[in-house]
Backbone as ProteinMPNN parsed JSONL, in Angstrom:
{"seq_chain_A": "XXXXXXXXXXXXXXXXXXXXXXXXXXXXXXXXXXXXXXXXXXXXXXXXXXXXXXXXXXXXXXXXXXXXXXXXXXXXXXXXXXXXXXXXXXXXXXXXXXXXXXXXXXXXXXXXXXXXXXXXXXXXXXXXXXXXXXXXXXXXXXXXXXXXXXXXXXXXXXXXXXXXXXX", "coords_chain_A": {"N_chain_A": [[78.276, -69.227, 53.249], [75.328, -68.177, 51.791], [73.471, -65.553, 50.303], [71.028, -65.774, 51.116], [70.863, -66.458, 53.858], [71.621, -69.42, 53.849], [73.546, -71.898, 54.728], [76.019, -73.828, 53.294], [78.593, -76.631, 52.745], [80.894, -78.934, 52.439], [83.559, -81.664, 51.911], [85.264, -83.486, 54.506], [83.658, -85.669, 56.831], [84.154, -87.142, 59.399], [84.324, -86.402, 61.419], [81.66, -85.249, 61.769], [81.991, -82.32, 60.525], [80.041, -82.046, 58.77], [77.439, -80.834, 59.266], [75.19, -82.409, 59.194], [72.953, -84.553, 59.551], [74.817, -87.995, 60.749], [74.051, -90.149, 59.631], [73.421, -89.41, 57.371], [75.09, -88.204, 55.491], [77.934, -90.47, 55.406], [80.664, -89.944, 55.166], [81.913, -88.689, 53.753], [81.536, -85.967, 51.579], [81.574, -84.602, 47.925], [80.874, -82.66, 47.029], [78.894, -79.931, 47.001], [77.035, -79.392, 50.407], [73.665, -78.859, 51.591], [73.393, -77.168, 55.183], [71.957, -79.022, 58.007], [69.312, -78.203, 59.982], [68.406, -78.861, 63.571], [65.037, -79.178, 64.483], [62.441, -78.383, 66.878], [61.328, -80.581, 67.33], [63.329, -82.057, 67.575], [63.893, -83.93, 65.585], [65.496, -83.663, 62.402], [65.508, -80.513, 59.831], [65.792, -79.588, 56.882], [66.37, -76.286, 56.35], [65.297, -73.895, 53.638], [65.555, -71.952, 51.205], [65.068, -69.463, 52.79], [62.9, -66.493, 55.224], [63.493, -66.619, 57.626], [64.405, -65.907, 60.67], [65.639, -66.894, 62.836], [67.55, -69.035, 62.06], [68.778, -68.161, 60.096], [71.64, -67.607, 58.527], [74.655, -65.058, 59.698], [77.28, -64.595, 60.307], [79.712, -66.596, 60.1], [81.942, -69.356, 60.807], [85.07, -71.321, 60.498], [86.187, -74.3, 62.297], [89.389, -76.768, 62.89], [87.434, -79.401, 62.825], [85.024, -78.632, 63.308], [82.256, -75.609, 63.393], [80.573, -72.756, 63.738], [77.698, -70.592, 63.717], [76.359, -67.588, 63.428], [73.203, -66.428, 63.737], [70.563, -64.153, 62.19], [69.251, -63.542, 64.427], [70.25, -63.378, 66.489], [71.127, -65.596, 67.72], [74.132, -68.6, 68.618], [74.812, -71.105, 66.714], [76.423, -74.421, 67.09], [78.273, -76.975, 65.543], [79.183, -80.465, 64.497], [83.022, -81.464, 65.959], [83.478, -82.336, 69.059], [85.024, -83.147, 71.074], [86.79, -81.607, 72.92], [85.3, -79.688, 73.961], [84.271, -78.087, 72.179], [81.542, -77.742, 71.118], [80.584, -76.48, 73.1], [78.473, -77.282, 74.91], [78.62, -78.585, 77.172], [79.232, -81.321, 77.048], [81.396, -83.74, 76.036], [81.795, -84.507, 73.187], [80.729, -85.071, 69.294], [78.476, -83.452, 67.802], [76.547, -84.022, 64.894], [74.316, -82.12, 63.751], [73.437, -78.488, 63.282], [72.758, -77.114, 66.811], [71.915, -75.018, 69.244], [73.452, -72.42, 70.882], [73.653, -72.024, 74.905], [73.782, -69.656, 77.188], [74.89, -67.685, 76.388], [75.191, -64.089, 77.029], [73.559, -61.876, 75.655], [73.102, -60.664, 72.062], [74.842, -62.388, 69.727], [77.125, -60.654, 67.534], [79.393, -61.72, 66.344], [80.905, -64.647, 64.978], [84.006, -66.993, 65.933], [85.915, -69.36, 64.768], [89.101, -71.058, 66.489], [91.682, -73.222, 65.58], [90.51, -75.45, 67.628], [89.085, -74.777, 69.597], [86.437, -71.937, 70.657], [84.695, -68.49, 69.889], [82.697, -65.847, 70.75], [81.464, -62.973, 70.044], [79.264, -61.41, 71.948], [77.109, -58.909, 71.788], [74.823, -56.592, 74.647], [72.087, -54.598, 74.361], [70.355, -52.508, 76.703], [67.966, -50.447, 77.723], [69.423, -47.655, 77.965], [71.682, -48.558, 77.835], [74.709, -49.96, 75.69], [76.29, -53.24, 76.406], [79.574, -54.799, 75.628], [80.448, -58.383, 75.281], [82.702, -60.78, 75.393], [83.386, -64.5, 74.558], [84.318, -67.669, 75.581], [85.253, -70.533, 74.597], [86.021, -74.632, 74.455], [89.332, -76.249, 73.107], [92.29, -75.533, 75.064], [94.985, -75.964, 76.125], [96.913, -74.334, 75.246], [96.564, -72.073, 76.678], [94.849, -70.325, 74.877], [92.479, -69.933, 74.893], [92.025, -67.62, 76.906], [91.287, -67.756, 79.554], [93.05, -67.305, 82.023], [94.317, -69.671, 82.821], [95.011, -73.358, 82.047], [93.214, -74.788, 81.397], [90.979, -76.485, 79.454], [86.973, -75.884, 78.298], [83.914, -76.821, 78.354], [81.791, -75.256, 78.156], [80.568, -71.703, 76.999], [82.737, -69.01, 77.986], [82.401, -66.351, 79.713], [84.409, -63.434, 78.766], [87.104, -61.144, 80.434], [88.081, -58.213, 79.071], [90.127, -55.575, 79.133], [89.403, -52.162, 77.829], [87.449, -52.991, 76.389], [83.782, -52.305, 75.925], [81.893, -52.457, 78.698], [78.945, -53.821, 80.179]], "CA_chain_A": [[76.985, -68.635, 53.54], [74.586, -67.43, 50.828], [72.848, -63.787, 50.504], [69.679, -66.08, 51.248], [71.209, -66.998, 54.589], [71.594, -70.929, 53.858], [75.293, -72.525, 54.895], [76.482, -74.948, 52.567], [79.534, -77.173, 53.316], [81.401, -80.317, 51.382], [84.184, -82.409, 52.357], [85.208, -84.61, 55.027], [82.735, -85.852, 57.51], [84.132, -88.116, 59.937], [83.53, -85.551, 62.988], [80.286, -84.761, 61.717], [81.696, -81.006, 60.454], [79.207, -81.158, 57.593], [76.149, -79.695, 59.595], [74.035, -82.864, 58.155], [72.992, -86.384, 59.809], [75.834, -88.806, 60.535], [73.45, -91.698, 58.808], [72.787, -89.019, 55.778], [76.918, -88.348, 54.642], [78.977, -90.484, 56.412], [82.353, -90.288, 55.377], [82.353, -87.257, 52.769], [80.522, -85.11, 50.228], [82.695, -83.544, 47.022], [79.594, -81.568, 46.52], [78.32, -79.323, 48.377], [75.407, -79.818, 50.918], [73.055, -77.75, 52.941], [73.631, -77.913, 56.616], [70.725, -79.181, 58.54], [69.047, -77.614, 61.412], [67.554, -79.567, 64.727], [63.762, -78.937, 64.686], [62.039, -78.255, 68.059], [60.836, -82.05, 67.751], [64.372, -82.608, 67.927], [63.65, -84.912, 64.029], [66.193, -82.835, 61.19], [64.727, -80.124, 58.478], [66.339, -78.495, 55.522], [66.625, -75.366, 55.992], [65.728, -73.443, 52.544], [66.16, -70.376, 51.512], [63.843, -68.46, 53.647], [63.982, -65.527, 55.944], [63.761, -66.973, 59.104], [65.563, -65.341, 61.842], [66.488, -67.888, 63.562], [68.126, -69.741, 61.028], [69.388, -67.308, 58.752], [73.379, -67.047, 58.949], [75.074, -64.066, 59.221], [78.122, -64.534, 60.388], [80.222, -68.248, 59.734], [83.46, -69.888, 61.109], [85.003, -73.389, 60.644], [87.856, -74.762, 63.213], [89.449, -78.069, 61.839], [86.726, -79.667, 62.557], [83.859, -77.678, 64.335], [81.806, -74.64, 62.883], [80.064, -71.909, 64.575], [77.355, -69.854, 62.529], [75.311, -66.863, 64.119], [72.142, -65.76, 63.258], [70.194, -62.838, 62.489], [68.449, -63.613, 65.545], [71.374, -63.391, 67.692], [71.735, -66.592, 68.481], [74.713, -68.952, 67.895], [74.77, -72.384, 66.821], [77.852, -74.838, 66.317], [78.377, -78.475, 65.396], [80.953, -80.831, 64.523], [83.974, -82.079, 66.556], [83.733, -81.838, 70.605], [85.655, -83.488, 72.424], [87.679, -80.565, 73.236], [84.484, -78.769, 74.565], [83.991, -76.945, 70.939], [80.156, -77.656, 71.341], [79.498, -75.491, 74.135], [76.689, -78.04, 75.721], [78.813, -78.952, 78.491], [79.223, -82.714, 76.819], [82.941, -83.606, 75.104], [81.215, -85.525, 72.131], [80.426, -84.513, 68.302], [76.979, -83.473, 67.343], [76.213, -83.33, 63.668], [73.152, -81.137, 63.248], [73.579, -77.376, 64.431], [72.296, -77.423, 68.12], [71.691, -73.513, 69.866], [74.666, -72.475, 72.345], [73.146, -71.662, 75.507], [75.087, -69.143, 78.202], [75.467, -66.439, 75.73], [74.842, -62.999, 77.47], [73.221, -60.623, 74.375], [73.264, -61.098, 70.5], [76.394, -62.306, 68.717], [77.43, -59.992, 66.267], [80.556, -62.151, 65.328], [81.603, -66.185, 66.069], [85.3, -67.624, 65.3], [86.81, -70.638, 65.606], [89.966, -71.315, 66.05], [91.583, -75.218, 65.31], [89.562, -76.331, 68.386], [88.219, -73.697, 69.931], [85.364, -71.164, 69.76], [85.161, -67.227, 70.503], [81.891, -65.075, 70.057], [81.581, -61.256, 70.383], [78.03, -60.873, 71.956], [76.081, -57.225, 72.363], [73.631, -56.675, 75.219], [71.109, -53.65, 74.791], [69.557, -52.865, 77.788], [67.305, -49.278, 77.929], [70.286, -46.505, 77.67], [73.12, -48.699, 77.557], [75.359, -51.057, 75.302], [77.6, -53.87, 76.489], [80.067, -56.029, 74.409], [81.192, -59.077, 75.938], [83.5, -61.78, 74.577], [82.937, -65.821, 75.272], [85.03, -68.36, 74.922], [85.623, -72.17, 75.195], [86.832, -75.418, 73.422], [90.848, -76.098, 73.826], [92.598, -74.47, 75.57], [95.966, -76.325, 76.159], [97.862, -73.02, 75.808], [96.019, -70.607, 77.14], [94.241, -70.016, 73.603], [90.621, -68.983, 75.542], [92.121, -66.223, 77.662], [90.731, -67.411, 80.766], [94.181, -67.205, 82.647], [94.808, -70.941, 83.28], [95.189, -74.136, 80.781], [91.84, -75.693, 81.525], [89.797, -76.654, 78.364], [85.708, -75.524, 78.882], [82.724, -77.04, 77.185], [80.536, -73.892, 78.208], [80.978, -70.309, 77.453], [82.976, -68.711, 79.64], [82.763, -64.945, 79.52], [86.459, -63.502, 79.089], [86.89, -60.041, 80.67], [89.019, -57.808, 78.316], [90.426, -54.858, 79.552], [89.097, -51.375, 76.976], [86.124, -53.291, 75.866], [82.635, -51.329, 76.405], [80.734, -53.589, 79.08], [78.423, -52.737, 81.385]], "C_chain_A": [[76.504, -67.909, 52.307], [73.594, -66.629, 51.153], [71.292, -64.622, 51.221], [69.58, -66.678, 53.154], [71.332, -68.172, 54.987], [73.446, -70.858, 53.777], [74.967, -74.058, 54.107], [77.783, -75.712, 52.659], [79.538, -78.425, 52.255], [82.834, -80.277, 52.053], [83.88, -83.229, 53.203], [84.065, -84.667, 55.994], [83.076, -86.537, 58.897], [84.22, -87.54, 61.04], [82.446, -85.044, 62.702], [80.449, -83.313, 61.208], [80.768, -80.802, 59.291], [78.183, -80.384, 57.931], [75.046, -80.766, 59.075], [74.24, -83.897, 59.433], [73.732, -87.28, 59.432], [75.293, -90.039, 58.925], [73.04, -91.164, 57.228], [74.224, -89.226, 55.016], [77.575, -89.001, 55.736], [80.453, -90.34, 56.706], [82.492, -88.779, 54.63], [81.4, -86.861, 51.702], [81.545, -84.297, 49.433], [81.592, -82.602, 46.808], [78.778, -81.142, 47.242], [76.637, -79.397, 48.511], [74.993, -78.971, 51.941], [72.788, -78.588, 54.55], [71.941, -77.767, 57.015], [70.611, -78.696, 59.634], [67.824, -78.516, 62.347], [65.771, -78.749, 64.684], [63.567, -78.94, 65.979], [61.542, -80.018, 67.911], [62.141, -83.201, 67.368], [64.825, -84.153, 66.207], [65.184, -83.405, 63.389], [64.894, -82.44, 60.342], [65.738, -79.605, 58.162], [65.934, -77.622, 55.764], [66.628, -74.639, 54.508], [66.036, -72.073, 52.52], [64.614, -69.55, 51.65], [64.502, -67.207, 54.532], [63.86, -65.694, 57.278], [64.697, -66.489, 59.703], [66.674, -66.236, 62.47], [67.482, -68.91, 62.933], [69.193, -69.124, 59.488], [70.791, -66.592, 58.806], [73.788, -65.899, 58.58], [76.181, -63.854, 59.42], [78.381, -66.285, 60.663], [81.703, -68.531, 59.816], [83.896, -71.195, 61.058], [86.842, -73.026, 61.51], [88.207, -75.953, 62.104], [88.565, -78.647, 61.666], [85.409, -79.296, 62.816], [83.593, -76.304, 63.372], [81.069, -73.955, 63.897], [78.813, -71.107, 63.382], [76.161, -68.874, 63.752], [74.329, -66.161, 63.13], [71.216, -64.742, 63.057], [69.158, -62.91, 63.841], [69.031, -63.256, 66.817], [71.922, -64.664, 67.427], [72.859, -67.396, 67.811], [74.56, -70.594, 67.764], [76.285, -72.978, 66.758], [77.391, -76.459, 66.025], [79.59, -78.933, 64.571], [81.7, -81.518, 65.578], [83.922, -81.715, 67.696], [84.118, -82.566, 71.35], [86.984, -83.063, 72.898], [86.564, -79.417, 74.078], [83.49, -77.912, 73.472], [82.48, -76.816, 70.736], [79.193, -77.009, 71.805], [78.42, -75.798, 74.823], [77.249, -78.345, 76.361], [79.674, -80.782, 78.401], [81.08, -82.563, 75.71], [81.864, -84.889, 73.962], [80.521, -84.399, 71.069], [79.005, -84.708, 68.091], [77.227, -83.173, 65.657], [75.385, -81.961, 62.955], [73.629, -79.616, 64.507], [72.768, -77.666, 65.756], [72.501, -75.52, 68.768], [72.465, -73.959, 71.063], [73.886, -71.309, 73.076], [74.204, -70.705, 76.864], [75.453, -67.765, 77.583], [75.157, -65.536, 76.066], [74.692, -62.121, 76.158], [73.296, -61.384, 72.779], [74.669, -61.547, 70.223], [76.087, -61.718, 67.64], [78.706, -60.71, 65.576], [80.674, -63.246, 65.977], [83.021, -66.886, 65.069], [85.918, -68.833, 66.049], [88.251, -70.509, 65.265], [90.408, -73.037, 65.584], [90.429, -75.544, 66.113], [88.902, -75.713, 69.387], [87.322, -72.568, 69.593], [85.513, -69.746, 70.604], [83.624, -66.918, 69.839], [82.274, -64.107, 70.372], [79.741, -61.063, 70.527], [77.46, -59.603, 72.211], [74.748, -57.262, 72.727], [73.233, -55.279, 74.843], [70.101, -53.386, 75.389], [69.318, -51.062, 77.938], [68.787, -48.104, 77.151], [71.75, -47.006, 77.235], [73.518, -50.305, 76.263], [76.282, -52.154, 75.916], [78.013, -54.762, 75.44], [80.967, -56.699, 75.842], [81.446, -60.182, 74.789], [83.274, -63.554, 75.392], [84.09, -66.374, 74.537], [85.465, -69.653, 75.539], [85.946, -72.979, 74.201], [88.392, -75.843, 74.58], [91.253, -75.41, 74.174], [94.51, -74.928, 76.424], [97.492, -75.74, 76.013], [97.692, -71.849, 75.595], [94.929, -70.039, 75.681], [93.131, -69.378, 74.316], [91.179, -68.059, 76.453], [91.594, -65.978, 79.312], [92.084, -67.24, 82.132], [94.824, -68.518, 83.131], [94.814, -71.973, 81.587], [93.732, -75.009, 80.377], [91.104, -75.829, 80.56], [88.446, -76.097, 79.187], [84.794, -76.135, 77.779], [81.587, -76.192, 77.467], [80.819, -72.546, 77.704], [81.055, -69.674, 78.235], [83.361, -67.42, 79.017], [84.411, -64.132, 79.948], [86.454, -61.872, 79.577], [88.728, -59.667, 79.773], [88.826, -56.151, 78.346], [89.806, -53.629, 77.778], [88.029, -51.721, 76.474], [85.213, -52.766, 76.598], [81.962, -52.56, 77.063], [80.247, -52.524, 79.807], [78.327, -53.852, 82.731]], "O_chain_A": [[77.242, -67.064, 51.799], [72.864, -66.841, 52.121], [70.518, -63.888, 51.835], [68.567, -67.166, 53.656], [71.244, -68.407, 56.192], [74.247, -70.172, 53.142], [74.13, -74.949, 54.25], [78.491, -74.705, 52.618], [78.632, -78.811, 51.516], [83.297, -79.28, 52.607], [82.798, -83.816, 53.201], [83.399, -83.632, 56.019], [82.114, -86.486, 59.665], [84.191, -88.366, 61.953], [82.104, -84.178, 63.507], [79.392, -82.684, 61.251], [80.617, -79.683, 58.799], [77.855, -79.41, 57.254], [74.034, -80.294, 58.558], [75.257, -84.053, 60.109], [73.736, -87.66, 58.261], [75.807, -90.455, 57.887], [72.608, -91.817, 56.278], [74.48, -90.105, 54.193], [77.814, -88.439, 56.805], [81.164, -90.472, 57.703], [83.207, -87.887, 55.085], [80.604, -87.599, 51.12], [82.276, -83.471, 49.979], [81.907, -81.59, 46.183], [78.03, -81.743, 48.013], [75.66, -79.434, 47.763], [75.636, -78.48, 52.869], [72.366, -79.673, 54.948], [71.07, -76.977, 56.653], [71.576, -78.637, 60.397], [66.684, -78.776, 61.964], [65.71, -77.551, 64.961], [64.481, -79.508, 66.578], [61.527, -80.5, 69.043], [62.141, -84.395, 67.066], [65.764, -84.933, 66.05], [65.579, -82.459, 64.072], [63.875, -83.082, 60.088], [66.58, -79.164, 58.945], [64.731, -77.657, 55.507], [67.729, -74.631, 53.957], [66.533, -71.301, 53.34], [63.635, -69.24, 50.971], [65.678, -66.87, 54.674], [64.175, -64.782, 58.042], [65.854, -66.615, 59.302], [67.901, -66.273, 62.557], [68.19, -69.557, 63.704], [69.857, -69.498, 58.521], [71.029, -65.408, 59.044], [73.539, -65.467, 57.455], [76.575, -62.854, 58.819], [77.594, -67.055, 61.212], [82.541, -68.048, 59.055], [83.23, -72.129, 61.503], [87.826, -72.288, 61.453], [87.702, -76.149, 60.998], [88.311, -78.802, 60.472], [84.613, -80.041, 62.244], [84.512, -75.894, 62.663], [80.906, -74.546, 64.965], [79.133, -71.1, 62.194], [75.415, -69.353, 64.606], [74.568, -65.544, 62.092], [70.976, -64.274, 64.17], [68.284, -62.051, 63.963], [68.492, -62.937, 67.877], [73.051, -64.82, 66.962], [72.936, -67.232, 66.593], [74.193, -71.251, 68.739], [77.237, -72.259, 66.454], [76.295, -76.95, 66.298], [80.549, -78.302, 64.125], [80.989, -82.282, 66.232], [84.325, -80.555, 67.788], [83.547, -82.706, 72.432], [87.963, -83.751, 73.188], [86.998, -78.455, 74.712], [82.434, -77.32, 73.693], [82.099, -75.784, 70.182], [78.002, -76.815, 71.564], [77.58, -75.022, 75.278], [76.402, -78.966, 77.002], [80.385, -81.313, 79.254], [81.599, -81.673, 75.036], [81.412, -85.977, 74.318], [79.984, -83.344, 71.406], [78.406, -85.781, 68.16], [77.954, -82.272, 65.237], [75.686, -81.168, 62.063], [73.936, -79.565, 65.698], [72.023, -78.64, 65.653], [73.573, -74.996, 68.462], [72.438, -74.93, 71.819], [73.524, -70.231, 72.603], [75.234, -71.193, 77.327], [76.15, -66.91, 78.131], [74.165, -65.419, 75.347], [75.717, -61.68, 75.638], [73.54, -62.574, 72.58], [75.598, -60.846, 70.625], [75.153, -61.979, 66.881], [79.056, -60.389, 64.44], [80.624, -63.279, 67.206], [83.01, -67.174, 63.873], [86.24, -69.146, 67.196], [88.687, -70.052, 64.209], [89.567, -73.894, 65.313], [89.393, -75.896, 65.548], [88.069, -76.355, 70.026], [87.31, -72.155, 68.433], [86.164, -69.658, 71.644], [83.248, -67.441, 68.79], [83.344, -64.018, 70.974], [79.02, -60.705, 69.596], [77.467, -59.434, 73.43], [73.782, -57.612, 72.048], [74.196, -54.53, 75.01], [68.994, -53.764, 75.007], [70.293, -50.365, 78.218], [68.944, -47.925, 75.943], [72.641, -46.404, 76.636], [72.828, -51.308, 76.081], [77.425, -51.702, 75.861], [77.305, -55.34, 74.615], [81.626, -56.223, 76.766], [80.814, -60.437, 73.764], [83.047, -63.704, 76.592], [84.668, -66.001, 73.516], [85.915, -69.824, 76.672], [86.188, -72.492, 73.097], [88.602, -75.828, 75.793], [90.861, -74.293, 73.836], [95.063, -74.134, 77.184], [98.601, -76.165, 76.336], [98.164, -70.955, 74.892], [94.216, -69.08, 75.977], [92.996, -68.159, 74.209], [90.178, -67.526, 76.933], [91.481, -64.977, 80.02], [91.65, -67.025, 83.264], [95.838, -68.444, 83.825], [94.682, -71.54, 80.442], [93.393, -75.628, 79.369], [90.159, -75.059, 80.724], [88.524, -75.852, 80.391], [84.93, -75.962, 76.568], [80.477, -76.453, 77.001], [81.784, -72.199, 78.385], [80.223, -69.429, 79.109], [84.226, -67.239, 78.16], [85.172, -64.211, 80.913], [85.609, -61.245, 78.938], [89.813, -60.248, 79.759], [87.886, -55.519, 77.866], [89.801, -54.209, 76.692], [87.393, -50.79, 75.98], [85.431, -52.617, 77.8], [81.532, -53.507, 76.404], [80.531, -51.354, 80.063], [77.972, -53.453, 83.84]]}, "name": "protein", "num_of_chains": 1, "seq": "XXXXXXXXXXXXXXXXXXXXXXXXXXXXXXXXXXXXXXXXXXXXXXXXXXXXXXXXXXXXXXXXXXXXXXXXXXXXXXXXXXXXXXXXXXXXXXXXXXXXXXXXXXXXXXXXXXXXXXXXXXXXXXXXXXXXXXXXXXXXXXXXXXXXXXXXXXXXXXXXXXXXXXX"}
C-alpha cells in the first residue's frame, strides 16, 4: 500500500491474487501492478492515486492466496482464492477484481488473513456509544474462525469475544 492509498501487487496469478482481470495477467507479473477496482457498471477501472474514500487503502493483508484491503471509508474489500469461503459473497469461487464484503456491522479499522481465512476488527459509533466487533470466515478446518465448530463460512460471521467493548 502506498501513502497515496493505491495497492500494488506482483507475482503469481493463477487464483486471481493479483487484484487485476484474469484475461489482463494470467499466469504472473515480476513487476508490480496496480490492483483493479469493480466499477458500479460492474466494467474494471484503475484506480490512481486519488483520494477517494472508498478506494483508498488503509489497512492490507494477503493469505496464500486471497487479500483483504480496508478502506478509509470503512469498508472492506477482498479478492483472490475462494473456494474456502475467503471471499465473503457467500459463493466458493475466485474473483479477481476487489468486490465490497457485505455483512460487516461498523467500519473496519483492521483486516487479516490468515492462509485461507479472513478476520476484520469492525467499530460501530452509534450517538454515546462505541462497539468493536470481530468477523470472521474462510477455512476453518481447525477451528481457525473461532466460531466453536469446524464448519468453513463464506459470509462474515460475527465472533463474540469475551473483554471486547461491544454494545
Amino acid at each position: 500500500r502506498y501513502d497515496n492509498g493505491s495497492v500494488w501487487t506482483f507475482g503469481d496469478n493463477n487464483r486471481c491474487q493479483l487484484g487485476v482481470d484474469h484475461t489482463r495477467v494470467a499466469k504472473h507479473s515480476a513487476d508490480p501492478i496496480q490492483v483493479e477496482w469493480a466499477s458500479s457498471s460492474n466494467n474494471s477501472s484503475s484506480v490512481s492515486s486519488n483520494d477517494h474514500d472508498e478506494h483508498f487503502a488503509v489497512d492490507l493483508s494477503c493469505g496464500f492466496s486471497h487479500a483483504l484491503v480496508a478502506t478509509r471509508s470503512g469498508r472492506v474489500y477482498a479478492w483472490g482464492r475462494g473456494d474456502y469461503g475467503q471471499q465473503g459473497n457467500g459463493a466458493l469461487a475466485d474473483c479477481g477484481v476487489p468486490h465490497a464484503i457485505n455483512g460487516l456491522q461498523g467500519a473496519a479499522s483492521r483486516v487479516y488473513c490468515g492462509s485461507e481465512h479472513c478476520c476484520v476488527i469492525a467499530a460501530k459509533k452509534d450517538d454515546s456509544t462505541a462497539a468493536t466487533a470481530l468477523f470472521m470466515w474462510g477455512w476453518n478446518e481447525h477451528g481457525n474462525l473461532g466460531v466453536g465448530n469446524t464448519t468453513s463460512l463464506a459470509l462474515p460471521t460475527r465472533v463474540p469475544v469475551p473483554g471486547l467493548a461491544t454494545a
